[in-house]
mmCIF file of C-alpha atoms in Angstrom:
data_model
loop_
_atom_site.group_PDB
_atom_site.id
_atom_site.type_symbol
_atom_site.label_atom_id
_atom_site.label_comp_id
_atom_site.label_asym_id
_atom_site.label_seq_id
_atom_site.Cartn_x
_atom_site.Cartn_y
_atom_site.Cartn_z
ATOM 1 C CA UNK A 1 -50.773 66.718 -38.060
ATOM 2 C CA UNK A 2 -51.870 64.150 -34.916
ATOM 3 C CA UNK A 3 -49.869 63.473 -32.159
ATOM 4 C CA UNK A 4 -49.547 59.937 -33.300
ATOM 5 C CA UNK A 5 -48.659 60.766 -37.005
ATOM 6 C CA UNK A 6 -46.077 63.311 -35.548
ATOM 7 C CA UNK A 7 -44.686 60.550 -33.197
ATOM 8 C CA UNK A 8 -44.460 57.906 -36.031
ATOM 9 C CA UNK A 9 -42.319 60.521 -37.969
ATOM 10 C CA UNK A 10 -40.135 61.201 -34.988
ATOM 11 C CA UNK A 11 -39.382 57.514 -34.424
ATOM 12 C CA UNK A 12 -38.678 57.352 -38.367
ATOM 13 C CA UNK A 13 -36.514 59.969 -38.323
ATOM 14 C CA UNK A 14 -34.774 58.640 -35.223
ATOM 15 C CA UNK A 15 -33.972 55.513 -37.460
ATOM 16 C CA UNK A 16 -32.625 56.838 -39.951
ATOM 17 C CA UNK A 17 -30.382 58.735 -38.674
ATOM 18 C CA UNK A 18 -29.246 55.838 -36.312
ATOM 19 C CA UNK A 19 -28.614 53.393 -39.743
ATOM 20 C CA UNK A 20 -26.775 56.045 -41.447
ATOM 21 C CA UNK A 21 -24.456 56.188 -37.985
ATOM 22 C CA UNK A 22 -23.828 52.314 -37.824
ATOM 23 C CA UNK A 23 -23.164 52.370 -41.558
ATOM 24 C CA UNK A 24 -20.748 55.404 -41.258
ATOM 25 C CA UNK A 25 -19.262 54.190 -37.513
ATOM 26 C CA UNK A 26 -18.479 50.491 -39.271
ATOM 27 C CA UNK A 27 -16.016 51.763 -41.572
ATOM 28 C CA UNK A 28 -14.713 55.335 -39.424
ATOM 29 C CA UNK A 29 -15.317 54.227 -35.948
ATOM 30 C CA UNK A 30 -17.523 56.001 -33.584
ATOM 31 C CA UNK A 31 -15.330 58.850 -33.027
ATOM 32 C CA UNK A 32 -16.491 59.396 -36.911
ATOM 33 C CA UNK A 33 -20.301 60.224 -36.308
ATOM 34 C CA UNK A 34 -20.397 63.677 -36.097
ATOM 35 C CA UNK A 35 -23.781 65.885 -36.310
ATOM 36 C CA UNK A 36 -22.835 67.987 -38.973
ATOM 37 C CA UNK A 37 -22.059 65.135 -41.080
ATOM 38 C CA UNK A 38 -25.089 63.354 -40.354
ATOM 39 C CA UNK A 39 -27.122 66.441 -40.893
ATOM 40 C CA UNK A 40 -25.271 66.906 -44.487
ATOM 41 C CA UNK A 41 -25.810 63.302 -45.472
ATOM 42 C CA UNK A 42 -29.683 63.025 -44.202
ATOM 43 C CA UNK A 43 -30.526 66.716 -45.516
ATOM 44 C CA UNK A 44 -31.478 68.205 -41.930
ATOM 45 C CA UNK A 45 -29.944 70.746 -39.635
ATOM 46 C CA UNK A 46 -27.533 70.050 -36.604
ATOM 47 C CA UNK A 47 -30.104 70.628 -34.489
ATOM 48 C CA UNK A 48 -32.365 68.547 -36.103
ATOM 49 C CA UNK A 49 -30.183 65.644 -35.545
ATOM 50 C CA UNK A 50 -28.637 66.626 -31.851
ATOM 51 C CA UNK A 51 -32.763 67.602 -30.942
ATOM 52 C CA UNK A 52 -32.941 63.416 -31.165
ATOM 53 C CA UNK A 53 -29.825 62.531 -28.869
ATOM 54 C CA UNK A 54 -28.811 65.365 -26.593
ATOM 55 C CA UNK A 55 -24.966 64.570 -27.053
ATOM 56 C CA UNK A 56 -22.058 62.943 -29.534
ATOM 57 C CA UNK A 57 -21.986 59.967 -26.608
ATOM 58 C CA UNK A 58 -25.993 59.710 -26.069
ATOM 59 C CA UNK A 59 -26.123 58.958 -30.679
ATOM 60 C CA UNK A 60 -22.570 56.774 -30.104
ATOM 61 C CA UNK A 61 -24.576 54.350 -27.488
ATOM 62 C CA UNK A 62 -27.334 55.136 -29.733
ATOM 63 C CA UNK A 63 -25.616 53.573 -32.597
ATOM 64 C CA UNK A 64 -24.114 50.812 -30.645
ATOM 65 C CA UNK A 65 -27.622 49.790 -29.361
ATOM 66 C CA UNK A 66 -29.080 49.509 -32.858
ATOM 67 C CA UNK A 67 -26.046 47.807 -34.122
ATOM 68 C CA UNK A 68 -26.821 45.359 -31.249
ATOM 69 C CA UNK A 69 -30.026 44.917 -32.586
ATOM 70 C CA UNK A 70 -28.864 44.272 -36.254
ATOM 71 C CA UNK A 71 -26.299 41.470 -34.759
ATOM 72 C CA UNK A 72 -29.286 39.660 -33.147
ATOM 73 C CA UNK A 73 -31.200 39.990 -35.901
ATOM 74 C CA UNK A 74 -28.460 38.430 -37.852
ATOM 75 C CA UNK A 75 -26.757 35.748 -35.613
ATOM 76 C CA UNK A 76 -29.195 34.787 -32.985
ATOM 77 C CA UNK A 77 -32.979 35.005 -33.952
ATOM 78 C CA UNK A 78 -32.214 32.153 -37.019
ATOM 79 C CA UNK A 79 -30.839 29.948 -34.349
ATOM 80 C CA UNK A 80 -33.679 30.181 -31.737
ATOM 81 C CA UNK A 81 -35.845 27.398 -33.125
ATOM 82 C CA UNK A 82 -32.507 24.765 -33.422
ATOM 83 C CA UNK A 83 -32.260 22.537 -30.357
ATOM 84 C CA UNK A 84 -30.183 23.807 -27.771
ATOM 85 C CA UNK A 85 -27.011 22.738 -26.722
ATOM 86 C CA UNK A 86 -24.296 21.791 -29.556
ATOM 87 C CA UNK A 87 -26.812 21.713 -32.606
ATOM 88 C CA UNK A 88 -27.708 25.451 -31.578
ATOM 89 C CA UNK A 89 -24.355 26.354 -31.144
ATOM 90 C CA UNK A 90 -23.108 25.106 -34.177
ATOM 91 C CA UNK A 91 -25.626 26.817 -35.867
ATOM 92 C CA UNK A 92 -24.960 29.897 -34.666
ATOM 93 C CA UNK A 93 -21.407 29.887 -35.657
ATOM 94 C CA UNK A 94 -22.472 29.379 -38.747
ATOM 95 C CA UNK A 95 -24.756 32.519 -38.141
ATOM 96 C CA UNK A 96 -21.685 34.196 -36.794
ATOM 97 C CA UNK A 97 -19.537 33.194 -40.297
ATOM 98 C CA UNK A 98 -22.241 33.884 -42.430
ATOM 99 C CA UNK A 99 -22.991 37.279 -40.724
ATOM 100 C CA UNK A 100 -19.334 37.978 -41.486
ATOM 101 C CA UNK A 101 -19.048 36.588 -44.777
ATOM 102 C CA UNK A 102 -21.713 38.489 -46.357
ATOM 103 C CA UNK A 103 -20.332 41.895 -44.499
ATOM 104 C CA UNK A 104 -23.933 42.847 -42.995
ATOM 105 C CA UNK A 105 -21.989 46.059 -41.588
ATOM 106 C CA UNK A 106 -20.123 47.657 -44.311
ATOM 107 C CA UNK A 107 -16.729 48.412 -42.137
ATOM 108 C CA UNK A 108 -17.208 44.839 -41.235
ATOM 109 C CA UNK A 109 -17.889 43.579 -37.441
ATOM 110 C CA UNK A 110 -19.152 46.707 -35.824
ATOM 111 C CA UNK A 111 -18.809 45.718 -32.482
ATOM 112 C CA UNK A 112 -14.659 44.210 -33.193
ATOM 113 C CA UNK A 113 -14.276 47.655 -34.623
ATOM 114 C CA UNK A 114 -15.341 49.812 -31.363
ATOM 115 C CA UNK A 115 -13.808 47.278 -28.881
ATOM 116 C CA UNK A 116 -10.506 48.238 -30.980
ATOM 117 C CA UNK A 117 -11.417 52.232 -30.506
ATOM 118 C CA UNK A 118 -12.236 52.189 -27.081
ATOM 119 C CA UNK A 119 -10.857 49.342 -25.269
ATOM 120 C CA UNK A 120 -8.427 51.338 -23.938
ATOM 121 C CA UNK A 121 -10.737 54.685 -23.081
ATOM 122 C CA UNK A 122 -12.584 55.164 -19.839
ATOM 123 C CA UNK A 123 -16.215 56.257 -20.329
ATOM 124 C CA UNK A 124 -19.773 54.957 -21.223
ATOM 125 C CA UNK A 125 -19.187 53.927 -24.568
ATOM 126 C CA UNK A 126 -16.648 51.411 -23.462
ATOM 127 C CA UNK A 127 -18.831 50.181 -21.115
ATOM 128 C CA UNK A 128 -21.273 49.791 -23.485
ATOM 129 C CA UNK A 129 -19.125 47.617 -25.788
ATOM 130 C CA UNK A 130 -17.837 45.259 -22.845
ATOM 131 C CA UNK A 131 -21.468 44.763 -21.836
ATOM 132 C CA UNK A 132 -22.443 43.606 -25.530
ATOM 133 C CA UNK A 133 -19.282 41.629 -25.569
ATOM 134 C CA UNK A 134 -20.417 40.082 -21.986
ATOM 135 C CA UNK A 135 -23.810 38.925 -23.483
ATOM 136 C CA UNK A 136 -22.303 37.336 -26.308
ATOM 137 C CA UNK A 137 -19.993 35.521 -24.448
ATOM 138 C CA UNK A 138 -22.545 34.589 -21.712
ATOM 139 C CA UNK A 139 -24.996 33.072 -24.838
ATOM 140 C CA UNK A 140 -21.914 30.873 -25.661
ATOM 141 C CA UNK A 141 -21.545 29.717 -22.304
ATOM 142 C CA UNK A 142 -25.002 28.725 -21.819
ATOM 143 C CA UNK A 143 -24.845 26.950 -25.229
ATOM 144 C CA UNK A 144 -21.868 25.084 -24.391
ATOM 145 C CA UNK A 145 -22.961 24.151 -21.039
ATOM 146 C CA UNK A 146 -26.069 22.731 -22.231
ATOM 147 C CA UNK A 147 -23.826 20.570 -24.516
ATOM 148 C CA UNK A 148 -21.996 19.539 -22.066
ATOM 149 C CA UNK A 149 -24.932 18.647 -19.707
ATOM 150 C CA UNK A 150 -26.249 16.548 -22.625
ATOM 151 C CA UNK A 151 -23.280 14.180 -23.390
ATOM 152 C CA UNK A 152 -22.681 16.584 -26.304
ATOM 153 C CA UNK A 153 -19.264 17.338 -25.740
ATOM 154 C CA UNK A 154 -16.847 15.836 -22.860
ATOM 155 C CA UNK A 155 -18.009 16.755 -19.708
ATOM 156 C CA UNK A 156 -13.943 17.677 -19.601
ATOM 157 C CA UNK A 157 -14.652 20.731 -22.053
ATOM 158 C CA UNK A 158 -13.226 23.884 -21.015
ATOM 159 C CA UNK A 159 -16.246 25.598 -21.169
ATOM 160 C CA UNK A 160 -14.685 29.464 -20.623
ATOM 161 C CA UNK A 161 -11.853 28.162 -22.892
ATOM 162 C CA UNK A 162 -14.233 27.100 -25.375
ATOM 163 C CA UNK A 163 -16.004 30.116 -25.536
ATOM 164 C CA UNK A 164 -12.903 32.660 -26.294
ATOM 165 C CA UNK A 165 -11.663 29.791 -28.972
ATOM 166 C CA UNK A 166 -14.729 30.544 -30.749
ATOM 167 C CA UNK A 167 -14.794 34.214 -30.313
ATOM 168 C CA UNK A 168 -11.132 34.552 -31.580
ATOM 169 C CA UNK A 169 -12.070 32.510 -34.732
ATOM 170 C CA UNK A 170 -14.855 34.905 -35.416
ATOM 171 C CA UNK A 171 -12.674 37.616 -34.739
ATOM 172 C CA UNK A 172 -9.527 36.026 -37.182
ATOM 173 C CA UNK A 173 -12.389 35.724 -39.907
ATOM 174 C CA UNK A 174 -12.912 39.381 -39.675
ATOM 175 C CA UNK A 175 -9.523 40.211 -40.048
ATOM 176 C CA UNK A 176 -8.929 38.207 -42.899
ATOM 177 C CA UNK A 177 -12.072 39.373 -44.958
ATOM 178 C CA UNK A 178 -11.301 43.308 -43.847
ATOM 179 C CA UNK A 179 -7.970 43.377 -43.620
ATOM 180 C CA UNK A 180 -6.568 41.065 -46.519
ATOM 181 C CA UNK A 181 -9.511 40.638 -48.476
ATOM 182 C CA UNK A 182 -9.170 36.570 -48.544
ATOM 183 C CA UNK A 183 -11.817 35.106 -50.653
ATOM 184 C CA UNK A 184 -10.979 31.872 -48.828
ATOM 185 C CA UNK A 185 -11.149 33.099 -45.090
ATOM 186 C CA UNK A 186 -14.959 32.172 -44.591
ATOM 187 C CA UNK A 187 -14.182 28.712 -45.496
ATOM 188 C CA UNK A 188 -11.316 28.489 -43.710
ATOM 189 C CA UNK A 189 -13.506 29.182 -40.712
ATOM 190 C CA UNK A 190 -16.146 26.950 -41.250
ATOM 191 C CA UNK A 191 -13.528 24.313 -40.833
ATOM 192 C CA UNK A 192 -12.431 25.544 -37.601
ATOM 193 C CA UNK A 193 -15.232 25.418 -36.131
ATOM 194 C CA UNK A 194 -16.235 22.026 -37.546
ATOM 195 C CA UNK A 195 -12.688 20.960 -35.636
ATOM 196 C CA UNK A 196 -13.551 22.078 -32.883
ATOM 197 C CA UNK A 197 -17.457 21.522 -32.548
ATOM 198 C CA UNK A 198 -17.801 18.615 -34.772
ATOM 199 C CA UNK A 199 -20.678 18.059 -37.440
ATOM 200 C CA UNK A 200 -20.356 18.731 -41.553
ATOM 201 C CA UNK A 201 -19.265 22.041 -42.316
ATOM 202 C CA UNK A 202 -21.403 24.217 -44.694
ATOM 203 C CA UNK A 203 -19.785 23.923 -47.774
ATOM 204 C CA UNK A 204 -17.649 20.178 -47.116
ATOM 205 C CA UNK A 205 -17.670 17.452 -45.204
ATOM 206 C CA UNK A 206 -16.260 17.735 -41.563
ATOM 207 C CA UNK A 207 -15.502 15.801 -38.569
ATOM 208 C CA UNK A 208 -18.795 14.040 -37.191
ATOM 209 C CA UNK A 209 -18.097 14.120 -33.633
ATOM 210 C CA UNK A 210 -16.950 16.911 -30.628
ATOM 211 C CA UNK A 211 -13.592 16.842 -29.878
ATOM 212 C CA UNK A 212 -12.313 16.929 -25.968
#
């Protein structure tokens, strides 16, 4: 076997058993990945699985990292070609509802999930999940304070209070889809954020303008 075939196979490896952890940790939490498990469901030995992580914490921020990537994937790399400012943002609400809607992680939001497990627990995993949160939130701000620059909402716009508006209405959606299973909740959304943006919703007509 090469080197390089041998690396390819590593790497491979490596991703699987980091998809079967964000599948699992969606729907059990992180504290659910454990290497025996993962080495039952993938068909390899413990230390076939620790031999690619070192630690439970090292495959947890392993998980959380790839999850990260699946959320960008999802939300933000559609919206990079939409004009900044309130277009983009609008668009990536959408992203955000649709993302949601069509449960891309089967638990649900993987990252509303661990900030729920370890919000309240000191360590490197919560700082891994405030520093993902951070990012997000910092991408809305610079979103919303382009649209504000441009006359694109009222140069009065709480721009912090903005931002956590839309986060909790992503974060309502995903309790109503999880929680109570409401077949109505993604709609529901979309208007929200069509109240409070402006512009048509998806499926509807909306309000046409910002609001203050």
């Amino acid at each position: 076997m090469s080197p390089r075939k041998s690396v390819a196979e590593a790497m491979g490896t490596r991703a699987a058993i980091l998809d079967r952890s964000v599948a699992v940790a969606s729907k059990e939490g992180l504290e659910g990945l454990t290497i025996g498990r993962l080495a039952a469901e993938l068909g390899m030995s413990k230390s076939g699985v620790l031999g690619h992580f070192g630690s439970k914490e090292a495959l947890q921020l392993a998980a959380l990292g790839r999850a990260g990537e699946v959320f960008r994937a999802e939300v933000w790399e559609p919206v990079v070609a939409v004009a900044p400012g309130l277009p983009r943002l609008r668009a990536l609400c959408e992203a955000w509802v649709s993302y949601l809607e069509r449960q891309v992680f089967p638990g649900g939001c993987f990252f509303v999930a661990a900030a729920h497990e370890f919000d309240g627990r000191p360590g490197a995993v919560r700082d891994a999940v405030e520093s993902l949160f951070d990012a997000w939130r910092a991408r809305l701000l610079k979103e919303i304070g382009r649209a504000v620059a441009a006359g694109e909402l009222p140069q009065s716009t709480d721009q912090a209070g903005l931002a956590f508006e839309l986060t909790g209405l992503a974060m309502a959606l995903n309790h109503a889809i999880q929680l109570h299973r409401d077949p109505e909740a993604a709609a529901c959304a979309r208007r929200a954020f069509a109240a409070r943006l402006g512009g048509p919703e998806t499926a509807g007509g909306g309000p046409e303008t910002a609001g203050g």
